[in-house]
JSON list of C-alpha atoms in Angstrom, two decimals:
[
{"chain": "A", "resi": 1, "resn": "MET", "atom": "CA", "xyz": [220.21, 112.56, 135.55]},
{"chain": "A", "resi": 2, "resn": "GLN", "atom": "CA", "xyz": [222.99, 113.69, 137.91]},
{"chain": "A", "resi": 3, "resn": "LYS", "atom": "CA", "xyz": [224.09, 116.99, 137.25]},
{"chain": "A", "resi": 4, "resn": "ALA", "atom": "CA", "xyz": [227.78, 117.72, 136.57]},
{"chain": "A", "resi": 5, "resn": "THR", "atom": "CA", "xyz": [229.95, 120.32, 137.89]},
{"chain": "A", "resi": 6, "resn": "LEU", "atom": "CA", "xyz": [233.31, 121.93, 136.44]},
{"chain": "A", "resi": 7, "resn": "ASN", "atom": "CA", "xyz": [236.00, 121.81, 139.16]},
{"chain": "A", "resi": 8, "resn": "PRO", "atom": "CA", "xyz": [239.10, 124.47, 138.44]},
{"chain": "A", "resi": 9, "resn": "THR", "atom": "CA", "xyz": [242.43, 123.33, 138.89]},
{"chain": "A", "resi": 10, "resn": "PRO", "atom": "CA", "xyz": [245.63, 125.27, 140.14]},
{"chain": "A", "resi": 11, "resn": "ASP", "atom": "CA", "xyz": [246.80, 124.73, 136.06]},
{"chain": "A", "resi": 12, "resn": "GLN", "atom": "CA", "xyz": [244.39, 126.95, 135.40]},
{"chain": "A", "resi": 13, "resn": "THR", "atom": "CA", "xyz": [242.50, 123.95, 133.45]},
{"chain": "A", "resi": 14, "resn": "PHE", "atom": "CA", "xyz": [238.76, 122.40, 134.50]},
{"chain": "A", "resi": 15, "resn": "GLU", "atom": "CA", "xyz": [237.72, 118.77, 135.76]},
{"chain": "A", "resi": 16, "resn": "VAL", "atom": "CA", "xyz": [234.19, 117.36, 134.58]},
{"chain": "A", "resi": 17, "resn": "VAL", "atom": "CA", "xyz": [233.38, 115.74, 137.67]},
{"chain": "A", "resi": 18, "resn": "GLY", "atom": "CA", "xyz": [229.78, 113.81, 137.56]},
{"chain": "A", "resi": 19, "resn": "GLY", "atom": "CA", "xyz": [227.99, 110.96, 137.48]},
{"chain": "A", "resi": 20, "resn": "GLY", "atom": "CA", "xyz": [224.99, 109.16, 135.45]},
{"chain": "A", "resi": 21, "resn": "ASP", "atom": "CA", "xyz": [225.11, 110.46, 132.19]},
{"chain": "A", "resi": 22, "resn": "TYR", "atom": "CA", "xyz": [227.69, 112.61, 133.13]},
{"chain": "A", "resi": 23, "resn": "ASP", "atom": "CA", "xyz": [230.04, 109.99, 133.92]},
{"chain": "A", "resi": 24, "resn": "PHE", "atom": "CA", "xyz": [231.71, 109.86, 130.53]},
{"chain": "A", "resi": 25, "resn": "VAL", "atom": "CA", "xyz": [234.07, 107.13, 131.10]},
{"chain": "A", "resi": 26, "resn": "LYS", "atom": "CA", "xyz": [230.72, 104.72, 131.34]},
{"chain": "A", "resi": 27, "resn": "VAL", "atom": "CA", "xyz": [229.51, 106.62, 128.46]},
{"chain": "A", "resi": 28, "resn": "LEU", "atom": "CA", "xyz": [232.28, 105.89, 126.20]},
{"chain": "A", "resi": 29, "resn": "SER", "atom": "CA", "xyz": [232.79, 102.47, 127.26]},
{"chain": "A", "resi": 30, "resn": "ARG", "atom": "CA", "xyz": [229.07, 101.55, 126.93]},
{"chain": "A", "resi": 31, "resn": "SER", "atom": "CA", "xyz": [228.83, 103.46, 123.35]},
{"chain": "A", "resi": 32, "resn": "ARG", "atom": "CA", "xyz": [231.81, 101.29, 121.81]},
{"chain": "A", "resi": 33, "resn": "GLU", "atom": "CA", "xyz": [230.63, 97.95, 123.61]},
{"chain": "A", "resi": 34, "resn": "MET", "atom": "CA", "xyz": [227.43, 99.19, 121.35]},
{"chain": "A", "resi": 35, "resn": "GLN", "atom": "CA", "xyz": [229.05, 99.60, 118.34]},
{"chain": "A", "resi": 36, "resn": "GLU", "atom": "CA", "xyz": [231.13, 96.04, 118.65]},
{"chain": "A", "resi": 37, "resn": "ALA", "atom": "CA", "xyz": [227.63, 94.39, 119.08]},
{"chain": "A", "resi": 38, "resn": "GLY", "atom": "CA", "xyz": [226.48, 95.93, 115.69]},
{"chain": "A", "resi": 39, "resn": "ASP", "atom": "CA", "xyz": [224.64, 98.89, 117.17]},
{"chain": "A", "resi": 40, "resn": "VAL", "atom": "CA", "xyz": [226.07, 101.27, 115.30]},
{"chain": "A", "resi": 41, "resn": "ARG", "atom": "CA", "xyz": [223.68, 103.79, 115.19]},
{"chain": "A", "resi": 42, "resn": "GLU", "atom": "CA", "xyz": [222.99, 103.71, 118.74]},
{"chain": "A", "resi": 43, "resn": "ALA", "atom": "CA", "xyz": [226.25, 104.27, 119.41]},
{"chain": "A", "resi": 44, "resn": "CYS", "atom": "CA", "xyz": [227.08, 107.48, 117.60]},
{"chain": "A", "resi": 45, "resn": "ASP", "atom": "CA", "xyz": [223.86, 108.90, 119.12]},
{"chain": "A", "resi": 46, "resn": "MET", "atom": "CA", "xyz": [224.86, 108.13, 122.44]},
{"chain": "A", "resi": 47, "resn": "ARG", "atom": "CA", "xyz": [228.08, 109.75, 122.17]},
{"chain": "A", "resi": 48, "resn": "PHE", "atom": "CA", "xyz": [226.54, 112.57, 120.18]},
{"chain": "A", "resi": 49, "resn": "GLN", "atom": "CA", "xyz": [224.27, 113.02, 123.18]},
{"chain": "A", "resi": 50, "resn": "ALA", "atom": "CA", "xyz": [226.84, 112.97, 125.67]},
{"chain": "A", "resi": 51, "resn": "VAL", "atom": "CA", "xyz": [228.61, 115.83, 123.63]},
{"chain": "A", "resi": 52, "resn": "ARG", "atom": "CA", "xyz": [225.89, 118.16, 123.73]},
{"chain": "A", "resi": 53, "resn": "ARG", "atom": "CA", "xyz": [225.28, 117.50, 127.57]},
{"chain": "A", "resi": 54, "resn": "LEU", "atom": "CA", "xyz": [229.20, 118.50, 128.13]},
{"chain": "A", "resi": 55, "resn": "GLN", "atom": "CA", "xyz": [228.57, 121.61, 125.95]},
{"chain": "A", "resi": 56, "resn": "ASP", "atom": "CA", "xyz": [225.44, 122.27, 128.17]},
{"chain": "A", "resi": 57, "resn": "LEU", "atom": "CA", "xyz": [227.94, 122.53, 130.77]},
{"chain": "A", "resi": 58, "resn": "LEU", "atom": "CA", "xyz": [230.56, 125.05, 129.20]},
{"chain": "A", "resi": 59, "resn": "PRO", "atom": "CA", "xyz": [230.15, 128.88, 130.08]},
{"chain": "A", "resi": 60, "resn": "GLU", "atom": "CA", "xyz": [229.32, 130.95, 127.07]},
{"chain": "A", "resi": 61, "resn": "GLU", "atom": "CA", "xyz": [232.08, 133.24, 125.65]},
{"chain": "A", "resi": 62, "resn": "GLU", "atom": "CA", "xyz": [234.96, 132.05, 128.26]},
{"chain": "A", "resi": 63, "resn": "GLU", "atom": "CA", "xyz": [238.11, 129.88, 127.62]},
{"chain": "A", "resi": 64, "resn": "THR", "atom": "CA", "xyz": [237.69, 127.04, 128.94]},
{"chain": "A", "resi": 65, "resn": "ASN", "atom": "CA", "xyz": [241.08, 124.38, 129.22]},
{"chain": "A", "resi": 66, "resn": "LEU", "atom": "CA", "xyz": [239.76, 120.98, 130.08]},
{"chain": "A", "resi": 67, "resn": "GLU", "atom": "CA", "xyz": [242.36, 118.97, 132.22]},
{"chain": "A", "resi": 68, "resn": "TRP", "atom": "CA", "xyz": [243.53, 115.94, 129.96]},
{"chain": "A", "resi": 69, "resn": "ASN", "atom": "CA", "xyz": [244.94, 113.98, 133.11]},
{"chain": "A", "resi": 70, "resn": "HIS", "atom": "CA", "xyz": [241.51, 113.74, 135.15]},
{"chain": "A", "resi": 71, "resn": "ARG", "atom": "CA", "xyz": [240.07, 110.14, 133.91]},
{"chain": "A", "resi": 72, "resn": "ASN", "atom": "CA", "xyz": [236.28, 111.61, 133.64]},
{"chain": "A", "resi": 73, "resn": "THR", "atom": "CA", "xyz": [237.51, 114.78, 131.97]},
{"chain": "A", "resi": 74, "resn": "ARG", "atom": "CA", "xyz": [239.68, 112.75, 129.36]},
{"chain": "A", "resi": 75, "resn": "ALA", "atom": "CA", "xyz": [237.13, 110.76, 128.28]},
{"chain": "A", "resi": 76, "resn": "ALA", "atom": "CA", "xyz": [234.73, 113.52, 127.93]},
{"chain": "A", "resi": 77, "resn": "LEU", "atom": "CA", "xyz": [237.24, 114.99, 125.70]},
{"chain": "A", "resi": 78, "resn": "GLU", "atom": "CA", "xyz": [237.65, 111.12, 124.06]},
{"chain": "A", "resi": 79, "resn": "THR", "atom": "CA", "xyz": [234.11, 111.45, 123.38]},
{"chain": "A", "resi": 80, "resn": "ILE", "atom": "CA", "xyz": [233.72, 114.53, 121.37]},
{"chain": "A", "resi": 81, "resn": "PHE", "atom": "CA", "xyz": [236.67, 113.30, 119.05]},
{"chain": "A", "resi": 82, "resn": "ALA", "atom": "CA", "xyz": [234.89, 110.26, 119.02]},
{"chain": "A", "resi": 83, "resn": "SER", "atom": "CA", "xyz": [231.58, 111.96, 117.68]},
{"chain": "A", "resi": 84, "resn": "ALA", "atom": "CA", "xyz": [233.75, 114.08, 115.22]},
{"chain": "A", "resi": 85, "resn": "ILE", "atom": "CA", "xyz": [234.82, 110.72, 113.75]},
{"chain": "A", "resi": 86, "resn": "ASP", "atom": "CA", "xyz": [231.21, 109.38, 113.71]},
{"chain": "A", "resi": 87, "resn": "HIS", "atom": "CA", "xyz": [230.17, 112.53, 111.65]},
{"chain": "A", "resi": 88, "resn": "PHE", "atom": "CA", "xyz": [233.21, 112.41, 109.30]},
{"chain": "A", "resi": 89, "resn": "LEU", "atom": "CA", "xyz": [232.52, 108.48, 108.23]},
{"chain": "A", "resi": 90, "resn": "ILE", "atom": "CA", "xyz": [228.96, 109.56, 107.20]},
{"chain": "A", "resi": 91, "resn": "ASP", "atom": "CA", "xyz": [230.15, 112.82, 105.29]},
{"chain": "A", "resi": 92, "resn": "ASP", "atom": "CA", "xyz": [228.79, 115.13, 107.70]},
{"chain": "A", "resi": 93, "resn": "PHE", "atom": "CA", "xyz": [232.08, 117.33, 107.34]},
{"chain": "A", "resi": 94, "resn": "GLU", "atom": "CA", "xyz": [230.64, 120.78, 108.79]},
{"chain": "A", "resi": 95, "resn": "MET", "atom": "CA", "xyz": [229.57, 118.48, 111.76]},
{"chain": "A", "resi": 96, "resn": "SER", "atom": "CA", "xyz": [232.34, 116.91, 112.46]},
{"chain": "A", "resi": 97, "resn": "ALA", "atom": "CA", "xyz": [234.59, 120.22, 111.70]},
{"chain": "A", "resi": 98, "resn": "ALA", "atom": "CA", "xyz": [232.33, 121.89, 114.37]},
{"chain": "A", "resi": 99, "resn": "LEU", "atom": "CA", "xyz": [232.94, 118.90, 116.73]},
{"chain": "A", "resi": 100, "resn": "LEU", "atom": "CA", "xyz": [236.97, 119.08, 116.51]},
{"chain": "A", "resi": 101, "resn": "GLU", "atom": "CA", "xyz": [237.08, 122.96, 116.66]},
{"chain": "A", "resi": 102, "resn": "LEU", "atom": "CA", "xyz": [235.37, 122.62, 119.97]},
{"chain": "A", "resi": 103, "resn": "LEU", "atom": "CA", "xyz": [237.73, 119.96, 120.85]},
{"chain": "A", "resi": 104, "resn": "LEU", "atom": "CA", "xyz": [240.63, 121.99, 119.95]},
{"chain": "A", "resi": 105, "resn": "GLU", "atom": "CA", "xyz": [239.38, 124.93, 122.38]},
{"chain": "A", "resi": 106, "resn": "LEU", "atom": "CA", "xyz": [239.04, 122.74, 125.35]},
{"chain": "A", "resi": 107, "resn": "ASP", "atom": "CA", "xyz": [242.36, 120.92, 124.71]},
{"chain": "A", "resi": 108, "resn": "PRO", "atom": "CA", "xyz": [245.12, 123.34, 122.90]},
{"chain": "A", "resi": 109, "resn": "GLU", "atom": "CA", "xyz": [247.80, 121.26, 123.19]},
{"chain": "A", "resi": 110, "resn": "ASP", "atom": "CA", "xyz": [245.65, 118.56, 121.08]},
{"chain": "A", "resi": 111, "resn": "HIS", "atom": "CA", "xyz": [246.44, 115.16, 122.61]},
{"chain": "A", "resi": 112, "resn": "GLN", "atom": "CA", "xyz": [244.30, 113.17, 120.26]},
{"chain": "A", "resi": 113, "resn": "GLU", "atom": "CA", "xyz": [245.96, 114.83, 116.80]},
{"chain": "A", "resi": 114, "resn": "ALA", "atom": "CA", "xyz": [242.33, 116.10, 116.25]},
{"chain": "A", "resi": 115, "resn": "VAL", "atom": "CA", "xyz": [243.86, 118.59, 113.82]},
{"chain": "A", "resi": 116, "resn": "VAL", "atom": "CA", "xyz": [244.80, 115.93, 111.28]},
{"chain": "A", "resi": 117, "resn": "LEU", "atom": "CA", "xyz": [240.96, 115.12, 110.56]},
{"chain": "A", "resi": 118, "resn": "LEU", "atom": "CA", "xyz": [240.12, 118.58, 110.83]},
{"chain": "A", "resi": 119, "resn": "ALA", "atom": "CA", "xyz": [242.41, 119.11, 108.14]},
{"chain": "A", "resi": 120, "resn": "TYR", "atom": "CA", "xyz": [240.57, 116.46, 106.01]},
{"chain": "A", "resi": 121, "resn": "ASP", "atom": "CA", "xyz": [237.05, 118.01, 106.94]},
{"chain": "A", "resi": 122, "resn": "TYR", "atom": "CA", "xyz": [238.34, 121.53, 105.68]},
{"chain": "A", "resi": 123, "resn": "VAL", "atom": "CA", "xyz": [239.44, 119.95, 102.40]},
{"chain": "A", "resi": 124, "resn": "ALA", "atom": "CA", "xyz": [236.29, 118.00, 101.96]},
{"chain": "A", "resi": 125, "resn": "LEU", "atom": "CA", "xyz": [234.00, 121.48, 103.05]},
{"chain": "A", "resi": 126, "resn": "GLY", "atom": "CA", "xyz": [236.31, 123.43, 100.48]},
{"chain": "A", "resi": 127, "resn": "GLU", "atom": "CA", "xyz": [237.37, 125.74, 103.28]},
{"chain": "A", "resi": 128, "resn": "GLN", "atom": "CA", "xyz": [241.10, 125.83, 101.70]},
{"chain": "A", "resi": 129, "resn": "GLU", "atom": "CA", "xyz": [242.12, 129.02, 103.89]},
{"chain": "A", "resi": 130, "resn": "LEU", "atom": "CA", "xyz": [240.96, 127.21, 107.08]},
{"chain": "A", "resi": 131, "resn": "PHE", "atom": "CA", "xyz": [242.63, 124.29, 105.97]},
{"chain": "A", "resi": 132, "resn": "ASP", "atom": "CA", "xyz": [245.99, 126.28, 105.42]},
{"chain": "A", "resi": 133, "resn": "GLU", "atom": "CA", "xyz": [245.60, 128.14, 108.61]},
{"chain": "A", "resi": 134, "resn": "VAL", "atom": "CA", "xyz": [245.84, 124.74, 110.29]},
{"chain": "A", "resi": 135, "resn": "LEU", "atom": "CA", "xyz": [248.06, 122.75, 108.01]},
{"chain": "A", "resi": 136, "resn": "ASN", "atom": "CA", "xyz": [251.21, 123.64, 110.12]},
{"chain": "A", "resi": 137, "resn": "ASP", "atom": "CA", "xyz": [249.83, 122.29, 113.11]},
{"chain": "A", "resi": 138, "resn": "VAL", "atom": "CA", "xyz": [249.92, 118.79, 110.86]},
{"chain": "A", "resi": 139, "resn": "THR", "atom": "CA", "xyz": [253.22, 116.70, 111.90]},
{"chain": "A", "resi": 140, "resn": "ASP", "atom": "CA", "xyz": [255.22, 115.87, 108.86]},
{"chain": "A", "resi": 141, "resn": "LYS", "atom": "CA", "xyz": [256.00, 112.70, 110.63]},
{"chain": "A", "resi": 142, "resn": "TYR", "atom": "CA", "xyz": [253.27, 110.94, 109.29]},
{"chain": "A", "resi": 143, "resn": "PRO", "atom": "CA", "xyz": [251.89, 110.56, 105.73]},
{"chain": "A", "resi": 144, "resn": "SER", "atom": "CA", "xyz": [248.68, 112.23, 105.99]},
{"chain": "A", "resi": 145, "resn": "ARG", "atom": "CA", "xyz": [250.17, 115.60, 105.64]},
{"chain": "A", "resi": 146, "resn": "THR", "atom": "CA", "xyz": [251.70, 114.83, 102.22]},
{"chain": "A", "resi": 147, "resn": "LEU", "atom": "CA", "xyz": [248.45, 112.93, 101.36]},
{"chain": "A", "resi": 148, "resn": "LEU", "atom": "CA", "xyz": [246.45, 116.05, 102.51]},
{"chain": "A", "resi": 149, "resn": "LEU", "atom": "CA", "xyz": [248.86, 118.43, 100.38]},
{"chain": "A", "resi": 150, "resn": "LEU", "atom": "CA", "xyz": [248.17, 116.09, 97.37]},
{"chain": "A", "resi": 151, "resn": "TRP", "atom": "CA", "xyz": [244.49, 116.26, 98.11]},
{"chain": "A", "resi": 152, "resn": "SER", "atom": "CA", "xyz": [244.13, 119.86, 98.61]},
{"chain": "A", "resi": 153, "resn": "SER", "atom": "CA", "xyz": [246.29, 120.77, 95.64]},
{"chain": "A", "resi": 154, "resn": "PHE", "atom": "CA", "xyz": [244.25, 118.40, 93.72]},
{"chain": "A", "resi": 155, "resn": "ARG", "atom": "CA", "xyz": [241.14, 120.19, 94.55]},
{"chain": "A", "resi": 156, "resn": "ARG", "atom": "CA", "xyz": [242.22, 123.39, 93.92]},
{"chain": "A", "resi": 157, "resn": "GLU", "atom": "CA", "xyz": [244.15, 123.34, 90.68]},
{"chain": "A", "resi": 158, "resn": "GLY", "atom": "CA", "xyz": [242.71, 120.09, 89.42]},
{"chain": "A", "resi": 159, "resn": "ARG", "atom": "CA", "xyz": [246.50, 118.25, 89.20]},
{"chain": "A", "resi": 160, "resn": "LEU", "atom": "CA", "xyz": [249.02, 116.49, 91.50]},
{"chain": "A", "resi": 161, "resn": "PRO", "atom": "CA", "xyz": [252.00, 118.52, 92.46]},
{"chain": "A", "resi": 162, "resn": "GLU", "atom": "CA", "xyz": [255.04, 116.93, 91.53]},
{"chain": "A", "resi": 163, "resn": "GLY", "atom": "CA", "xyz": [257.17, 117.71, 94.63]},
{"chain": "A", "resi": 164, "resn": "GLU", "atom": "CA", "xyz": [254.64, 116.16, 96.93]},
{"chain": "A", "resi": 165, "resn": "LEU", "atom": "CA", "xyz": [253.70, 113.21, 94.11]},
{"chain": "A", "resi": 166, "resn": "ARG", "atom": "CA", "xyz": [257.19, 112.13, 94.54]},
{"chain": "A", "resi": 167, "resn": "ARG", "atom": "CA", "xyz": [257.34, 112.20, 98.40]},
{"chain": "A", "resi": 168, "resn": "PHE", "atom": "CA", "xyz": [254.42, 110.36, 98.71]},
{"chain": "A", "resi": 169, "resn": "ARG", "atom": "CA", "xyz": [255.96, 107.78, 95.99]},
{"chain": "A", "resi": 170, "resn": "THR", "atom": "CA", "xyz": [259.35, 107.51, 97.96]},
{"chain": "A", "resi": 171, "resn": "ARG", "atom": "CA", "xyz": [259.12, 108.11, 101.75]},
{"chain": "A", "resi": 172, "resn": "TYR", "atom": "CA", "xyz": [255.71, 106.68, 102.15]},
{"chain": "A", "resi": 173, "resn": "ALA", "atom": "CA", "xyz": [256.15, 104.08, 99.31]},
{"chain": "A", "resi": 174, "resn": "PRO", "atom": "CA", "xyz": [253.57, 101.40, 101.20]},
{"chain": "A", "resi": 175, "resn": "TRP", "atom": "CA", "xyz": [250.44, 104.35, 101.36]},
{"chain": "A", "resi": 176, "resn": "PHE", "atom": "CA", "xyz": [251.13, 105.31, 98.04]},
{"chain": "A", "resi": 177, "resn": "GLU", "atom": "CA", "xyz": [250.89, 101.37, 96.68]},
{"chain": "A", "resi": 178, "resn": "GLU", "atom": "CA", "xyz": [247.91, 101.28, 99.11]},
{"chain": "A", "resi": 179, "resn": "PHE", "atom": "CA", "xyz": [246.20, 104.38, 97.75]},
{"chain": "A", "resi": 180, "resn": "THR", "atom": "CA", "xyz": [246.97, 103.19, 93.96]},
{"chain": "A", "resi": 181, "resn": "ALA", "atom": "CA", "xyz": [245.68, 99.68, 94.53]},
{"chain": "A", "resi": 182, "resn": "ALA", "atom": "CA", "xyz": [242.51, 98.08, 93.24]},
{"chain": "A", "resi": 183, "resn": "GLU", "atom": "CA", "xyz": [241.32, 96.53, 96.41]},
{"chain": "A", "resi": 184, "resn": "HIS", "atom": "CA", "xyz": [241.93, 97.24, 100.34]},
{"chain": "A", "resi": 185, "resn": "PRO", "atom": "CA", "xyz": [240.33, 94.08, 102.00]},
{"chain": "A", "resi": 186, "resn": "ALA", "atom": "CA", "xyz": [240.05, 94.58, 106.00]},
{"chain": "A", "resi": 187, "resn": "ASP", "atom": "CA", "xyz": [240.54, 90.59, 106.03]},
{"chain": "A", "resi": 188, "resn": "GLU", "atom": "CA", "xyz": [241.81, 88.26, 109.05]},
{"chain": "A", "resi": 189, "resn": "ALA", "atom": "CA", "xyz": [245.56, 88.71, 108.24]},
{"chain": "A", "resi": 190, "resn": "TYR", "atom": "CA", "xyz": [245.39, 92.64, 107.97]},
{"chain": "A", "resi": 191, "resn": "LEU", "atom": "CA", "xyz": [243.25, 92.81, 111.36]},
{"chain": "A", "resi": 192, "resn": "ARG", "atom": "CA", "xyz": [245.84, 90.33, 112.77]},
{"chain": "A", "resi": 193, "resn": "ASP", "atom": "CA", "xyz": [248.56, 92.75, 111.73]},
{"chain": "A", "resi": 194, "resn": "ILE", "atom": "CA", "xyz": [246.98, 95.93, 112.57]},
{"chain": "A", "resi": 195, "resn": "GLU", "atom": "CA", "xyz": [246.14, 94.50, 115.91]},
{"chain": "A", "resi": 196, "resn": "SER", "atom": "CA", "xyz": [249.68, 93.41, 116.88]},
{"chain": "A", "resi": 197, "resn": "ALA", "atom": "CA", "xyz": [252.10, 94.85, 119.12]},
{"chain": "A", "resi": 198, "resn": "ARG", "atom": "CA", "xyz": [254.03, 96.57, 115.92]},
{"chain": "A", "resi": 199, "resn": "PRO", "atom": "CA", "xyz": [251.57, 96.77, 112.78]},
{"chain": "A", "resi": 200, "resn": "SER", "atom": "CA", "xyz": [253.93, 96.41, 109.54]},
{"chain": "A", "resi": 201, "resn": "THR", "atom": "CA", "xyz": [253.57, 99.57, 107.15]},
{"chain": "A", "resi": 202, "resn": "GLY", "atom": "CA", "xyz": [251.39, 97.86, 104.87]},
{"chain": "A", "resi": 203, "resn": "ALA", "atom": "CA", "xyz": [248.91, 97.58, 107.82]},
{"chain": "A", "resi": 204, "resn": "GLN", "atom": "CA", "xyz": [249.23, 100.98, 108.80]},
{"chain": "A", "resi": 205, "resn": "ALA", "atom": "CA", "xyz": [248.74, 102.20, 105.22]},
{"chain": "A", "resi": 206, "resn": "ARG", "atom": "CA", "xyz": [245.74, 100.25, 104.54]},
{"chain": "A", "resi": 207, "resn": "GLU", "atom": "CA", "xyz": [244.19, 101.38, 107.99]},
{"chain": "A", "resi": 208, "resn": "LEU", "atom": "CA", "xyz": [244.78, 105.23, 106.78]},
{"chain": "A", "resi": 209, "resn": "TRP", "atom": "CA", "xyz": [242.88, 103.93, 103.80]},
{"chain": "A", "resi": 210, "resn": "LEU", "atom": "CA", "xyz": [240.23, 102.70, 105.42]},
{"chain": "A", "resi": 211, "resn": "GLN", "atom": "CA", "xyz": [239.62, 105.59, 107.92]},
{"chain": "A", "resi": 212, "resn": "THR", "atom": "CA", "xyz": [239.49, 107.94, 104.88]},
{"chain": "A", "resi": 213, "resn": "GLU", "atom": "CA", "xyz": [237.53, 105.65, 102.37]},
{"chain": "A", "resi": 214, "resn": "ASN", "atom": "CA", "xyz": [234.36, 107.67, 102.49]},
{"chain": "A", "resi": 215, "resn": "LEU", "atom": "CA", "xyz": [236.14, 110.61, 100.99]},
{"chain": "A", "resi": 216, "resn": "TRP", "atom": "CA", "xyz": [237.76, 108.76, 97.96]},
{"chain": "A", "resi": 217, "resn": "ARG", "atom": "CA", "xyz": [234.29, 107.26, 97.11]},
{"chain": "A", "resi": 218, "resn": "ARG", "atom": "CA", "xyz": [232.94, 110.75, 97.44]},
{"chain": "A", "resi": 219, "resn": "TRP", "atom": "CA", "xyz": [235.78, 112.11, 94.68]},
{"chain": "A", "resi": 220, "resn": "PRO", "atom": "CA", "xyz": [237.19, 109.13, 93.04]},
{"chain": "A", "resi": 221, "resn": "GLU", "atom": "CA", "xyz": [238.95, 111.21, 90.36]},
{"chain": "A", "resi": 222, "resn": "PHE", "atom": "CA", "xyz": [241.62, 111.86, 93.39]},
{"chain": "A", "resi": 223, "resn": "ILE", "atom": "CA", "xyz": [242.26, 108.45, 93.52]},
{"chain": "A", "resi": 224, "resn": "GLU", "atom": "CA", "xyz": [242.47, 107.94, 89.67]},
{"chain": "A", "resi": 225, "resn": "ALA", "atom": "CA", "xyz": [245.03, 110.49, 89.64]},
{"chain": "A", "resi": 226, "resn": "LEU", "atom": "CA", "xyz": [247.20, 108.71, 91.75]},
{"chain": "A", "resi": 227, "resn": "ARG", "atom": "CA", "xyz": [246.83, 105.53, 89.96]},
{"chain": "A", "resi": 228, "resn": "ALA", "atom": "CA", "xyz": [247.18, 107.32, 86.73]},
{"chain": "A", "resi": 229, "resn": "ALA", "atom": "CA", "xyz": [250.52, 108.79, 88.29]},
{"chain": "A", "resi": 230, "resn": "ALA", "atom": "CA", "xyz": [251.73, 105.29, 89.25]},
{"chain": "A", "resi": 231, "resn": "LYS", "atom": "CA", "xyz": [251.64, 103.82, 85.67]}
]
């Protein structure tokens, strides 16, 4: 197994340079191929082990910003994010949050908008103060911020805030319709739509449902409250 190095740049960032197991471009690509072939567990483990190797490279107690515009370094950052998603989807919200916190330390500009998933993790963990701290970094251009505010308030107070509910129903009507629907099939029509150059808002709404579906299986009362509000 070849060793890697952290090479400093004039921009006070670092590039991850290495081969073999430290060629994160190849590791990430291979893990995706394995996942597409149905070897999901092996793909997730490959990504997680890659993250651990990256962590071993990092200096302790020193701020280290990784260079997004360097191909291998970007792949390393993408691998952390992918592993955080892996853990999120199996309801390991604590590990997912830890990986995302690491990612934001290494990439403070948050090129992958990891803070959104971190916000979901914090609500799932009941870490409302941490959620409040990151909420301002979640853009209001997308429906996730409104959905997060609804879910966070529901978990704290047991009810849906009227203002955010109204916003979800009007500004993000396709998402409200999707999240209150009885079924959410990932059928061929959806796949064609979401993989097209310009996915419809309906397909984007279903994508968000599918990305967060594990939360609603675990906390179905939130979705029940949304459906009750839709009547």
